[in-house]
Tab-separated table of C-alpha atoms in Angstrom:
chain	number	residue	atom	x	y	z
A	18	UNK	CA	0.000	0.000	0.000
A	19	UNK	CA	2.754	2.457	0.968
A	20	UNK	CA	4.730	1.840	-2.219
A	21	UNK	CA	1.689	2.577	-4.379
A	22	UNK	CA	0.848	5.687	-2.378
A	23	UNK	CA	4.437	6.922	-2.788
A	24	UNK	CA	4.340	6.277	-6.544
A	25	UNK	CA	0.955	7.909	-6.995
A	26	UNK	CA	1.356	11.215	-8.798
A	27	UNK	CA	5.063	10.610	-9.429
A	28	UNK	CA	5.111	7.463	-11.569
A	29	UNK	CA	3.394	7.301	-14.938
A	30	UNK	CA	3.080	3.518	-15.115
A	31	UNK	CA	3.782	0.279	-13.332
A	32	UNK	CA	5.910	-2.519	-14.758
A	33	UNK	CA	5.757	-5.713	-12.723
A	34	UNK	CA	8.592	-8.167	-13.229
A	35	UNK	CA	8.127	-11.949	-13.063
A	36	UNK	CA	8.304	-12.978	-9.425
A	37	UNK	CA	6.494	-15.736	-7.550
A	38	UNK	CA	5.905	-13.567	-4.469
A	39	UNK	CA	4.335	-10.805	-6.554
A	40	UNK	CA	2.302	-13.328	-8.542
A	41	UNK	CA	0.832	-14.683	-5.323
A	42	UNK	CA	-0.515	-11.163	-4.742
A	43	UNK	CA	-1.546	-10.370	-8.335
A	44	UNK	CA	-5.140	-9.489	-7.449
A	45	UNK	CA	-4.035	-7.051	-4.722
A	46	UNK	CA	-1.411	-5.480	-6.987
A	47	UNK	CA	-4.008	-4.970	-9.721
A	48	UNK	CA	-6.429	-3.433	-7.243
A	49	UNK	CA	-3.798	-1.044	-5.881
A	50	UNK	CA	-2.704	-0.067	-9.392
A	51	UNK	CA	-6.308	0.791	-10.302
A	52	UNK	CA	-6.889	2.678	-7.062
A	53	UNK	CA	-3.754	4.751	-7.557
A	54	UNK	CA	-4.442	5.160	-11.291
A	55	UNK	CA	-1.245	3.461	-12.444
A	56	UNK	CA	-1.523	1.693	-15.782
A	57	UNK	CA	0.436	-1.527	-15.599
A	58	UNK	CA	2.287	-3.972	-17.813
A	59	UNK	CA	2.342	-7.371	-16.168
A	60	UNK	CA	4.325	-10.568	-16.752
A	61	UNK	CA	1.375	-12.925	-16.561
A	62	UNK	CA	-2.220	-13.071	-17.848
A	63	UNK	CA	-3.519	-13.661	-14.299
A	64	UNK	CA	-2.864	-9.996	-13.461
A	65	UNK	CA	-4.925	-8.832	-16.444
A	66	UNK	CA	-7.769	-11.228	-15.728
A	67	UNK	CA	-7.785	-9.792	-12.188
A	68	UNK	CA	-8.112	-6.211	-13.474
A	69	UNK	CA	-4.651	-5.170	-14.687
A	70	UNK	CA	-4.245	-3.245	-17.947
A	71	UNK	CA	-2.083	-5.503	-20.100
A	72	UNK	CA	0.394	-8.341	-20.120
A	73	UNK	CA	2.882	-9.620	-22.588
A	74	UNK	CA	4.244	-12.951	-21.532
A	75	UNK	CA	5.685	-16.106	-22.912
A	76	UNK	CA	3.138	-18.767	-23.717
A	77	UNK	CA	3.295	-21.379	-20.967
A	78	UNK	CA	1.650	-23.883	-23.315
A	79	UNK	CA	4.268	-23.316	-26.026
A	80	UNK	CA	7.090	-23.570	-23.481
A	81	UNK	CA	5.632	-26.817	-22.166
A	82	UNK	CA	5.536	-28.269	-25.657
A	83	UNK	CA	9.190	-27.335	-26.239
A	84	UNK	CA	10.140	-28.853	-22.874
A	85	UNK	CA	8.362	-32.073	-23.847
A	86	UNK	CA	10.361	-32.188	-27.089
A	87	UNK	CA	13.588	-31.863	-25.082
A	88	UNK	CA	12.533	-34.634	-22.705
A	89	UNK	CA	11.738	-36.857	-25.688
A	90	UNK	CA	15.212	-36.268	-27.153
A	91	UNK	CA	16.904	-37.027	-23.831
A	92	UNK	CA	14.858	-40.184	-23.284
A	93	UNK	CA	15.863	-41.281	-26.768
A	94	UNK	CA	19.561	-40.943	-26.025
A	95	UNK	CA	20.495	-37.304	-26.611
A	96	UNK	CA	23.016	-35.804	-24.216
A	97	UNK	CA	21.469	-32.745	-22.530
A	98	UNK	CA	24.707	-30.751	-22.914
A	99	UNK	CA	24.514	-31.248	-26.684
A	100	UNK	CA	21.005	-29.819	-27.001
A	101	UNK	CA	20.795	-26.191	-28.114
A	102	UNK	CA	19.578	-23.489	-25.781
A	103	UNK	CA	16.222	-22.141	-26.919
A	104	UNK	CA	14.316	-19.031	-26.065
A	105	UNK	CA	10.592	-18.480	-26.135
A	106	UNK	CA	9.200	-17.743	-29.571
A	107	UNK	CA	5.490	-17.424	-28.755
A	108	UNK	CA	4.265	-14.570	-26.617
A	109	UNK	CA	0.747	-13.775	-25.462
A	110	UNK	CA	-0.663	-10.265	-25.392
A	111	UNK	CA	-3.681	-9.597	-23.198
A	112	UNK	CA	-5.431	-6.238	-23.017
A	113	UNK	CA	-8.094	-5.320	-20.491
A	114	UNK	CA	-10.385	-2.704	-22.047
A	115	UNK	CA	-12.364	-2.337	-18.836
A	116	UNK	CA	-9.166	-1.349	-16.994
A	117	UNK	CA	-8.166	0.987	-19.834
A	118	UNK	CA	-11.534	2.732	-19.649
A	119	UNK	CA	-11.299	3.094	-15.862
A	120	UNK	CA	-7.837	4.653	-16.281
A	121	UNK	CA	-8.990	6.922	-19.108
A	122	UNK	CA	-6.606	5.328	-21.603
A	123	UNK	CA	-7.960	4.939	-25.130
A	124	UNK	CA	-6.738	1.769	-26.843
A	125	UNK	CA	-6.631	2.150	-30.638
A	126	UNK	CA	-8.223	-0.673	-32.657
A	127	UNK	CA	-5.007	-1.871	-34.297
A	128	UNK	CA	-3.236	-3.217	-31.159
A	129	UNK	CA	-6.406	-5.104	-30.315
A	130	UNK	CA	-5.911	-7.165	-33.482
A	131	UNK	CA	-2.543	-8.347	-32.108
A	132	UNK	CA	-3.998	-9.405	-28.760
A	133	UNK	CA	-4.464	-13.072	-27.956
A	134	UNK	CA	-7.196	-12.088	-25.515
A	135	UNK	CA	-9.160	-8.872	-25.017
A	136	UNK	CA	-11.114	-8.474	-21.815
A	137	UNK	CA	-14.227	-6.355	-22.297
């Protein structure tokens, strides 16, 4: 609460980094961001579904599929050290129009076409 009150009027936006502690409090963080009128970019769709403005995050489903492919290779004899390092290729964009409206932020139509999910 104190951190949001201190940022209110001084910060223009909130960027939440991936963190399990913060994720456990995603609903409270979203509520405080709305109350203190801080638009936020979050690392996980759960924040947006709980009222946050937007998230851009790696697709957990896509990462799981890639992990399964690695496990398959290892179980079929590949040496883990010989497998290439990969980075996420699929990202999810979620936009919460209800939060945008409450914050007085107009979202142009074009970014909505990129979104994997738009919350009305």
